[in-house]
Short mmCIF file of C-alpha atoms and ligand atoms in Angstrom, two decimals:
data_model
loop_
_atom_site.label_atom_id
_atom_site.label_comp_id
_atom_site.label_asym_id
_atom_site.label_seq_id
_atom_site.Cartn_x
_atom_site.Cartn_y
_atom_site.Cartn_z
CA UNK A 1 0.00 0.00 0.00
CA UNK A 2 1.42 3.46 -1.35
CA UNK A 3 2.30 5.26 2.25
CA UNK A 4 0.52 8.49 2.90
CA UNK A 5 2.98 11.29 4.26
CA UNK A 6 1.96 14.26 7.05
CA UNK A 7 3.11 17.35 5.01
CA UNK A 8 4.61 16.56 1.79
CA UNK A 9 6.45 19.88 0.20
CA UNK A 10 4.85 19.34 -3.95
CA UNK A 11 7.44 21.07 -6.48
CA UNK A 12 5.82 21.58 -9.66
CA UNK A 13 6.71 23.63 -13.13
CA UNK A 14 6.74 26.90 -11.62
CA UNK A 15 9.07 26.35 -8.98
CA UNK A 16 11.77 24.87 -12.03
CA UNK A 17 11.31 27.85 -14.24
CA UNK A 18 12.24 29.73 -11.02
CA UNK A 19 15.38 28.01 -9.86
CA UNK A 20 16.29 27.21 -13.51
CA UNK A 21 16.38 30.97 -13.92
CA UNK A 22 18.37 31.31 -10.35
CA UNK A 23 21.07 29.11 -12.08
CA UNK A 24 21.16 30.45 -15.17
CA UNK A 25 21.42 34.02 -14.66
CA UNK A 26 25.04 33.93 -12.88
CA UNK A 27 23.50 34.50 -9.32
CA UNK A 28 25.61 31.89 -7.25
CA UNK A 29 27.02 33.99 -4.96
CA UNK A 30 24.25 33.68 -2.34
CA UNK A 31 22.07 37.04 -2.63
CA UNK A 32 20.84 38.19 -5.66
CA UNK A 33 17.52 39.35 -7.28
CA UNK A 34 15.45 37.06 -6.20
CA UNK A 35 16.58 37.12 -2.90
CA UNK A 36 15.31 41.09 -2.89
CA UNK A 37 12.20 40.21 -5.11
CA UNK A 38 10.90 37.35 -2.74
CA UNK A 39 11.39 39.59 -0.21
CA UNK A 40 9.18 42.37 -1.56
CA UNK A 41 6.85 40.23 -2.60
CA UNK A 42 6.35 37.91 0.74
CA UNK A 43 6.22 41.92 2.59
CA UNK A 44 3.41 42.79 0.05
CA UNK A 45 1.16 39.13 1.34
CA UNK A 46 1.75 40.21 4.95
CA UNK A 47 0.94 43.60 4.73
CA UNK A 48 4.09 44.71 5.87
CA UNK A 49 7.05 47.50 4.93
CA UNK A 50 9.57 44.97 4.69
CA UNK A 51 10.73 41.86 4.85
CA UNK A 52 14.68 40.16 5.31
CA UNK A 53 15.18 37.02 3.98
CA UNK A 54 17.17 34.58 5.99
CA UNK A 55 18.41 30.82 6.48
CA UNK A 56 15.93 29.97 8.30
CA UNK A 57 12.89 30.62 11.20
CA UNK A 58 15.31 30.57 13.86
CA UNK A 59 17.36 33.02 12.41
CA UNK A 60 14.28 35.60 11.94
CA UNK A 61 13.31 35.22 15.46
CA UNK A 62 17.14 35.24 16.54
CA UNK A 63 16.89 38.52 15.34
CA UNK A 64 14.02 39.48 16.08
CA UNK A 65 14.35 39.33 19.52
CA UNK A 66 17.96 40.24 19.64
CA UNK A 67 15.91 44.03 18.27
CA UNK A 68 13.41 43.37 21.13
CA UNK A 69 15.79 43.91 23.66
CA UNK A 70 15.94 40.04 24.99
CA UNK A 71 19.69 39.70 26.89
CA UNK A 72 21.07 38.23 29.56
CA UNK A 73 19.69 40.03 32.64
CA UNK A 74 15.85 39.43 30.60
CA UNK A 75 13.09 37.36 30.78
CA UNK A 76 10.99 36.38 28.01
CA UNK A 77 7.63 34.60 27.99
CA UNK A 78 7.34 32.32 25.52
CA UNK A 79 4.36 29.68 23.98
CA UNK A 80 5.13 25.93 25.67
CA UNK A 81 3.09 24.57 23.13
CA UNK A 82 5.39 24.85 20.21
CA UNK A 83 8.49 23.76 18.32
CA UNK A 84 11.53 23.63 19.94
CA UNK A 85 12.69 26.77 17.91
CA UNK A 86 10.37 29.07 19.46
CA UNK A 87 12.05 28.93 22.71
CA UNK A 88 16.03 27.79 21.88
CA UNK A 89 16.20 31.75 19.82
CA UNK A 90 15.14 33.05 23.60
CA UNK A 91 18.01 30.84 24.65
CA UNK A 92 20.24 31.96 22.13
CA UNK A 93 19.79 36.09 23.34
CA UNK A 94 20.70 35.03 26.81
CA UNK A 95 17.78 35.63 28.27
CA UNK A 96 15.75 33.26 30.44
CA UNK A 97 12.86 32.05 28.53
CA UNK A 98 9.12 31.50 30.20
CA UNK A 99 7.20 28.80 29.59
CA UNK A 100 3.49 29.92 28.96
CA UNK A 101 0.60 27.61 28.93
CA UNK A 102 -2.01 27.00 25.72
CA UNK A 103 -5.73 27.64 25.54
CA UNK A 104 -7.81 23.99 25.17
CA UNK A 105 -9.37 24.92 22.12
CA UNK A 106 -6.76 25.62 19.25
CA UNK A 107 -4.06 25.16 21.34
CA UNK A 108 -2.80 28.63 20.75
CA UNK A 109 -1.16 30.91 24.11
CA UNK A 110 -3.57 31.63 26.66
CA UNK A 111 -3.51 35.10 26.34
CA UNK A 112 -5.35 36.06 30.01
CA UNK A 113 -2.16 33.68 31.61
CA UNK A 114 0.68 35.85 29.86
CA UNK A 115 -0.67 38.82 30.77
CA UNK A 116 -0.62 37.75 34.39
CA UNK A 117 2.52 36.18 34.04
CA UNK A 118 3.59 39.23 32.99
CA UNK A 119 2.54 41.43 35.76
CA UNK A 120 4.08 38.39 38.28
CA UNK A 121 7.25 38.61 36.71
CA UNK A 122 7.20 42.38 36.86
CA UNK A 123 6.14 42.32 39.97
CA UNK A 124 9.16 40.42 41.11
CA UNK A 125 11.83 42.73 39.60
CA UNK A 126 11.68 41.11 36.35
CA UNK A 127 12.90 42.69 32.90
CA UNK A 128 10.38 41.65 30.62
CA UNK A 129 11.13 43.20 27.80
CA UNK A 130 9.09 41.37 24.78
CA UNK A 131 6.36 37.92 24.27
CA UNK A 132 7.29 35.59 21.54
CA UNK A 133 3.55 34.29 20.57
CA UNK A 134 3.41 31.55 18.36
CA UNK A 135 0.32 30.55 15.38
CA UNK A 136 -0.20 27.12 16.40
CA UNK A 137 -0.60 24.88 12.80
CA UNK A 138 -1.06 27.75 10.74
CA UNK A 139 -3.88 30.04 13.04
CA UNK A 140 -3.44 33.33 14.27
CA UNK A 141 -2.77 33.85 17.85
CA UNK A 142 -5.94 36.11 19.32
CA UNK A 143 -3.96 39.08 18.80
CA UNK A 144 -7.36 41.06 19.32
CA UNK A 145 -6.72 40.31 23.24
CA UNK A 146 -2.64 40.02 23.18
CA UNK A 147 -1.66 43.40 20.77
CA UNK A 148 -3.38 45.27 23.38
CA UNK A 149 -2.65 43.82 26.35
CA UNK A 150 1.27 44.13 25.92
CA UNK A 151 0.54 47.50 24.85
CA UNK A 152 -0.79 48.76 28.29
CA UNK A 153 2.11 47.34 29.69
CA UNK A 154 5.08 48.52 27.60
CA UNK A 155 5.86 45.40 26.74
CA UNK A 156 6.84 44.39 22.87
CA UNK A 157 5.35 41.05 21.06
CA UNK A 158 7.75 38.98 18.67
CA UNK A 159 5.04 36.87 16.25
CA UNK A 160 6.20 33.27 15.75
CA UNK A 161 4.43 33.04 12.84
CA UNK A 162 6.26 30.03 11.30
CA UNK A 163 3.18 27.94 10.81
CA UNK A 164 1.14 30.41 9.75
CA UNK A 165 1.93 32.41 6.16
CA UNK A 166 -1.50 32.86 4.84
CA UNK A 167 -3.26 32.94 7.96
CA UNK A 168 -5.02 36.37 9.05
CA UNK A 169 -6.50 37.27 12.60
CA UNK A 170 -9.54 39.82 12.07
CA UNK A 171 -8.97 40.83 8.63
CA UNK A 172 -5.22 41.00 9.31
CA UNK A 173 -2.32 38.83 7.74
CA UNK A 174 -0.42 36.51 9.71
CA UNK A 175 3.31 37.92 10.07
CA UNK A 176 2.24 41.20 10.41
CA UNK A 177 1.40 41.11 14.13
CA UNK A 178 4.14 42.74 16.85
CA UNK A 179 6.66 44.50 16.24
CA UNK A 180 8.50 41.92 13.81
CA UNK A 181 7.49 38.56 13.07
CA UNK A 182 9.40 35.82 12.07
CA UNK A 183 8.35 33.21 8.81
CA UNK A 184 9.95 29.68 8.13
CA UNK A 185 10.35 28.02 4.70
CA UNK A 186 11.29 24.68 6.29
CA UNK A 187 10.88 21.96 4.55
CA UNK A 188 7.27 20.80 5.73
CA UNK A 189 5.48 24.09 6.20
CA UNK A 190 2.96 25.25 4.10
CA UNK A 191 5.31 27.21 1.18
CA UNK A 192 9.18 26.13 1.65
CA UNK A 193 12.48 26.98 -0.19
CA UNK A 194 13.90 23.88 1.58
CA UNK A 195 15.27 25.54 4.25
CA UNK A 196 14.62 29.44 5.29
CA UNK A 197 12.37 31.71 6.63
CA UNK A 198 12.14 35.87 6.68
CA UNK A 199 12.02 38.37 9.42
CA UNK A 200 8.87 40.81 8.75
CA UNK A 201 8.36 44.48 10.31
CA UNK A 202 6.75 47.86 9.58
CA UNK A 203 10.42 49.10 10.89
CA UNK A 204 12.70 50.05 8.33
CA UNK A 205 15.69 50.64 10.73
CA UNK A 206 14.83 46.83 12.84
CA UNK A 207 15.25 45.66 9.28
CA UNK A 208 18.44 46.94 8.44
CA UNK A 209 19.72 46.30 11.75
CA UNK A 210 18.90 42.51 10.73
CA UNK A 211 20.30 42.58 7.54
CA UNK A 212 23.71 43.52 8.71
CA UNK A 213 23.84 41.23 11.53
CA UNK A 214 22.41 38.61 8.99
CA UNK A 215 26.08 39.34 6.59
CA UNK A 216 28.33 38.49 9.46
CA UNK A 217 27.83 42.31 11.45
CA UNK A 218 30.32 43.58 8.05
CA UNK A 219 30.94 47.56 8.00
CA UNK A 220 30.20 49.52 4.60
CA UNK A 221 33.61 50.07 3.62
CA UNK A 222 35.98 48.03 0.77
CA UNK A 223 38.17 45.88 2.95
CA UNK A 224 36.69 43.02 5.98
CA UNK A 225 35.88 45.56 8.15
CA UNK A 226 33.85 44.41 11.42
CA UNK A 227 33.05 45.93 15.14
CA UNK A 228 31.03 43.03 16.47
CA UNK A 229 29.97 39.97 16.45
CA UNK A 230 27.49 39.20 13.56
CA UNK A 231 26.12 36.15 11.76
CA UNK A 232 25.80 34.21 8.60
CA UNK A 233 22.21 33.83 8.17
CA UNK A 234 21.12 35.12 4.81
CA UNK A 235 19.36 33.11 2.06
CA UNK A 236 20.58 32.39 -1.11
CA UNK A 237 19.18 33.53 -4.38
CA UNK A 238 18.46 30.30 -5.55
CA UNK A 239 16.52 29.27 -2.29
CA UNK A 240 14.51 32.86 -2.91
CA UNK A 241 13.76 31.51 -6.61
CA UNK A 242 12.10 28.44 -5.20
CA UNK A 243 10.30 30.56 -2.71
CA UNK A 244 8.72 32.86 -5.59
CA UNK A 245 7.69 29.73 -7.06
CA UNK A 246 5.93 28.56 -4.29
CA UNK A 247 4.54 31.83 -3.61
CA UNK A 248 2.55 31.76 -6.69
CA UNK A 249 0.83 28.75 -5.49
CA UNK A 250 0.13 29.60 -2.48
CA UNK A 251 -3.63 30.11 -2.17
CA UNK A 252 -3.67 27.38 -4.55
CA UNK A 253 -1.78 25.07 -1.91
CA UNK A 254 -3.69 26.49 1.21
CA UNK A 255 -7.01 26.07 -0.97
CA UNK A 256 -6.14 22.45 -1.17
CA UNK A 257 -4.94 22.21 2.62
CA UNK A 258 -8.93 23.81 3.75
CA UNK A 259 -10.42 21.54 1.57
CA UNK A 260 -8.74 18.76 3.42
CA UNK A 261 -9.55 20.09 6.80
CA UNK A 262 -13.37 20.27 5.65
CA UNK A 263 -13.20 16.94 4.39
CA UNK A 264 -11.56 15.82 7.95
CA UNK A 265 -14.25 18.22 9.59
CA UNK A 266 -17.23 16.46 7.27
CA UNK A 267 -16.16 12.66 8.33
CA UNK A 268 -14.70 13.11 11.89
CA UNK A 269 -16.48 16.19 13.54
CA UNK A 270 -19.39 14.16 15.35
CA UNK A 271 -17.73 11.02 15.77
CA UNK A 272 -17.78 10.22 19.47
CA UNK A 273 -14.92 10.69 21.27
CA UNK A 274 -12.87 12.99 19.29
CA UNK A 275 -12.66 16.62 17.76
CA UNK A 276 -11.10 18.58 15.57
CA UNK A 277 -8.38 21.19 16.70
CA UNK A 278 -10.02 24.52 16.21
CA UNK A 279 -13.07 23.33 15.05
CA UNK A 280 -16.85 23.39 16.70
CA UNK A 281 -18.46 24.92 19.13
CA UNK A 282 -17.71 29.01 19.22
CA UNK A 283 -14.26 28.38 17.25
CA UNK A 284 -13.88 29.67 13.30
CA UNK A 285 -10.86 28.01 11.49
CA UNK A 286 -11.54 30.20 8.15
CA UNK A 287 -8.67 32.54 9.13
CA UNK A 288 -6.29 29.78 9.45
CA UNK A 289 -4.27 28.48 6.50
CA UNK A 290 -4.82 24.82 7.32
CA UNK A 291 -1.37 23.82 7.29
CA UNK A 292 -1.96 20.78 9.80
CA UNK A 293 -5.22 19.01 10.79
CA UNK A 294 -5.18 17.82 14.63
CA UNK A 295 -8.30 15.84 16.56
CA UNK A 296 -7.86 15.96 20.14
CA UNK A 297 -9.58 12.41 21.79
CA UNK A 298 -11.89 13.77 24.27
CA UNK A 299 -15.12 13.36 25.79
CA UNK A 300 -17.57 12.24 28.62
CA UNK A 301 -17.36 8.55 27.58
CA UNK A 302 -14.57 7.54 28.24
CA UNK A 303 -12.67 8.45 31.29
CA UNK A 304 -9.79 11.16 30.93
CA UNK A 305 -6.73 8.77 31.84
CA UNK A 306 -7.82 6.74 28.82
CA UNK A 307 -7.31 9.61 26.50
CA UNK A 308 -3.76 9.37 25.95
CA UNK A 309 -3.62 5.60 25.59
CA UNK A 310 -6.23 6.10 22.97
CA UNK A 311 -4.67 8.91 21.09
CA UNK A 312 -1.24 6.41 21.43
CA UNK A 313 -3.28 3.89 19.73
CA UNK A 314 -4.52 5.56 16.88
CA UNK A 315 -0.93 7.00 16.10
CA UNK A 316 0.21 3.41 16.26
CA UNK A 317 -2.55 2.00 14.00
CA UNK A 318 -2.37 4.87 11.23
CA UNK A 319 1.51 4.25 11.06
CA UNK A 320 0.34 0.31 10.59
CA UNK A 321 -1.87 1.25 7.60
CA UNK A 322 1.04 2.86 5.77
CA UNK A 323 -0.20 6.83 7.17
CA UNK A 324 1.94 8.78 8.69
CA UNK A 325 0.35 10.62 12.25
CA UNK A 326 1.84 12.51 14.90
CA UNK A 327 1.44 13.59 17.95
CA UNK A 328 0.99 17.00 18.74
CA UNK A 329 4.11 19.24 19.87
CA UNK A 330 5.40 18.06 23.21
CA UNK A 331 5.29 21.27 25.32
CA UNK A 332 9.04 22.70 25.84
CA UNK A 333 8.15 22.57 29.59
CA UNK A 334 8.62 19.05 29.66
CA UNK A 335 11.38 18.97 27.69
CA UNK A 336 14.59 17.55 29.04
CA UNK A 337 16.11 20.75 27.53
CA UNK A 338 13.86 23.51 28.70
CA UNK A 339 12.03 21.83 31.93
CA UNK A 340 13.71 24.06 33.91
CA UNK A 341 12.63 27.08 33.26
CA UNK A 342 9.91 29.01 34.57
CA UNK A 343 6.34 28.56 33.58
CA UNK A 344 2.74 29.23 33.73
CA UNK A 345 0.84 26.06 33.60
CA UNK A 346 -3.15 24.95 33.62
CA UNK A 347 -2.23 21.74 32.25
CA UNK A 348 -3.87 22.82 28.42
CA UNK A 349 -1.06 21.84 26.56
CA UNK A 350 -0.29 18.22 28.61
CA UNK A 351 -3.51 17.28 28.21
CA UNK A 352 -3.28 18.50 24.10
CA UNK A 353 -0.16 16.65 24.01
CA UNK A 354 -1.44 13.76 25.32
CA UNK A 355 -4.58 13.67 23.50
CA UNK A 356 -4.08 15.34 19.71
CA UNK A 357 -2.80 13.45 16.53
CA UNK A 358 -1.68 15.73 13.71
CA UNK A 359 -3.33 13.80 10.28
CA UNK A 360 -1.95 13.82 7.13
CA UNK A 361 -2.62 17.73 5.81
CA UNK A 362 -0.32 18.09 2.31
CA UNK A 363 -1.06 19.41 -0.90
CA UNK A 364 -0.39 16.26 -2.50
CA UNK A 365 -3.18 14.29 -0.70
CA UNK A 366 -6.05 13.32 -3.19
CA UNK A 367 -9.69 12.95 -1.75
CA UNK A 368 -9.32 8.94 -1.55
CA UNK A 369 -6.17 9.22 0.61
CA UNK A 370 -7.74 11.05 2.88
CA UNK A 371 -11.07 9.00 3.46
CA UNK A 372 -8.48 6.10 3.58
CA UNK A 373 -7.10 8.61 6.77
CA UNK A 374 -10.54 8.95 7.93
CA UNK A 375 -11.83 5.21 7.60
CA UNK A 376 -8.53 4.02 9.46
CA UNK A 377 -9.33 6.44 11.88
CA UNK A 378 -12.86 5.94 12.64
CA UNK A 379 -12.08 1.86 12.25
CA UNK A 380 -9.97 2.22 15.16
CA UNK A 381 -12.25 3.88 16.96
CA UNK A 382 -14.53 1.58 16.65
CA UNK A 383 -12.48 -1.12 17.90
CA UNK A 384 -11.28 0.58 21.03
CA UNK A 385 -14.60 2.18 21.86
C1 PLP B 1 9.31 25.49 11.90
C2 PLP B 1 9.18 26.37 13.08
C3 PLP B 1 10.20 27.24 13.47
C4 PLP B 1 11.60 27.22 12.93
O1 PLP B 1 11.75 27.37 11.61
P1 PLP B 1 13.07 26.83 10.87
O2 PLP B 1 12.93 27.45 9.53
O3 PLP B 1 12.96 25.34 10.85
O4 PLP B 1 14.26 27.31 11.61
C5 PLP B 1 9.96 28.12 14.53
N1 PLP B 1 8.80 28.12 15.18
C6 PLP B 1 7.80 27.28 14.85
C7 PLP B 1 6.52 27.35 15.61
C8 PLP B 1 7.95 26.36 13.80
O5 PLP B 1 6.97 25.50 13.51
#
């Protein structure tokens, strides 16, 4: 049986015109014009002034929070719910990051907790000088709650918005939340150049900032000339040309990824015992770009300490069928990494953890792979229940 991958990147004709252009044209030596068009072109999506294109996610936030003022001497509260790379570029500044807990329904931060973990920490002495929140599996943060919130208090927002290129949060693009955000073309998200991702910000000076610490911290003059230390983090024009390629396919692609999600939503949204991330009840998912589909196993009956072994289960019979599942992210406060840091816990993001299996969500999926997903899924279900 032909296996059925989670997020499968899909190259097609546009993306080799692009990159056969990148290698044709000379323009090797990493940047180059595609490098600057990408970036105009990703600032124009986001609705922002400008955009830096970089190796990769953790570079953008690297930098981002380097401009946010995160240091040694800093703390900086930070989504536990999350990839790893969220809270290692807080650990890269020097500062100490804090781990902040999700809300149960799309897993995204729980915006009322970092607000009063904010005013703790502050309360204590503290420097808390910025909050890195992150779009869970490509939906917006509630930035209607957060922007404000960290505005009363003086306190700047870095937008992890990794997952999320395509997403919006009231009529606003993803990426263009906070005072920079940071993008990643990794090689499963929704548009990738293999490996990169782009720092995004209304602020032309946080940009250029960047882009000179991005070219190794070098001084405008004719020799090696250099006053601190910098980094090698830009992206190379050929990398940009497969971006641009991508990027014309993008609502195409994230088309593709809803319809998924509805089919998902059609077939599993009812069955007992399970839901879908960010689905039902008072939650709307048509701001989110659908990169990943999650259900979370849930519900009155069966009893809660069940959950996880059933969740386990279904992971373990989807990977027998030849369909690749995962669990959700494994929250960076119990990693053996980052455990001991601070945090701010209710226990949402365990118990998503626990409970949530990401289903196969690329581009590349036709409608009978995914009601093979589905059947395997409710099959198992069945068996268990
Ligand atoms: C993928 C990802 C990153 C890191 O991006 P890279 O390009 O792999 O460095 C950061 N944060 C989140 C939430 C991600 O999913």
């Amino acid at each position: 049986m032909r296996r059925i991958h989670l997020s499968r990147a899909e190259i097609g004709e546009v993306e080799e015109r692009y990159v056969l252009d990148a290698l044709r044209s000379g323009w090797i030596a990493p940047l180059g014009p595609h490098v600057d068009a990408f970036e105009a072109e990703i600032a124009g999506r986001c609705g922002v002034a400008g955009a830096l294109a970089l190796s990769s996610g953790t570079a953008a936030l690297h930098l981002a929070l380097l401009d946010a003022g995160a240091g040694p001497g800093t703390v900086v509260p930070v989504s536990t719910l999350t990839f790893a790379a969220s809270v290692n570029a807080v650990a890269y500044t020097g500062a100490q990051p804090v781990l902040i807990d999700a809300q149960e329904s799309d897993g995204n931060l729980d915006v009322d907790l970092v607000l009063e973990a904010v005013d703790t920490l502050r309360g204590e002495g503290a420097v808390v000088p910025v909050v890195v929140a992150v779009d869970l599996f490509g939906r917006c943060a509630d930035y209607s709650r957060l922007e404000p919130g960290l505005a009363e208090r003086g306190v700047k927002l870095v937008e992890d918005a990794a997952e999320a290129l395509g997403a919006s949060h009231g009529g606003r693009p993803a990426g263009g939340f906070g005072r920079s955000a940071a993008l990643s073309f990794n090689g499963n998200k929704i548009l990738t150049t293999s490996g990169g991702g782009m720092l995004l910000s209304n602020d032309e000076a946080l940009l250029a900032r960047g882009r000179y610490l991005a070219t190794q911290a070098r001084q405008p003059v004719p020799w090696y000339e250099h006053t601190e230390v910098g980094f090698n983090y830009r992206m190379s024009n050929i990398l940009a040309a497969l971006g641009r390629g991508q990027l014309e396919r993008l609502d195409d692609m994230i088309a593709r990824r809803r319809e998924i999600r509805d089919l998902y939503d059609k077939h599993l949204t009812g069955v007992s015992g399970i839901r879908v991330l960010g689905r039902g009840g008072t939650d709307r998912d048509e701001d989110d770009n659908c990169w990943l589909t999650t259900i979370v196993v849930e519900g009155p009956d069966r009893d809660p300490t069940e959950h996880q072994t059933v969740a386990d289960s279904i992971v373990g019979a989807l990977n027998t069928a030849e369909i690749e599942a995962r669990h959700v992210w494994k929250p960076m406060h119990l990693q053996p990494v980052h455990r001991h840091h601070r945090a701010f816990l209710t226990g949402a993001s365990e118990r998503l953890f626990e409970r949530g299996v990401t289903l196969p969500s690329g581009v590349g999926l036709t409608d009978a792979d995914v009601l093979r997903v589905i059947d395997a899924v409710t099959a198992h279900l069945e068996g268990v229940r």
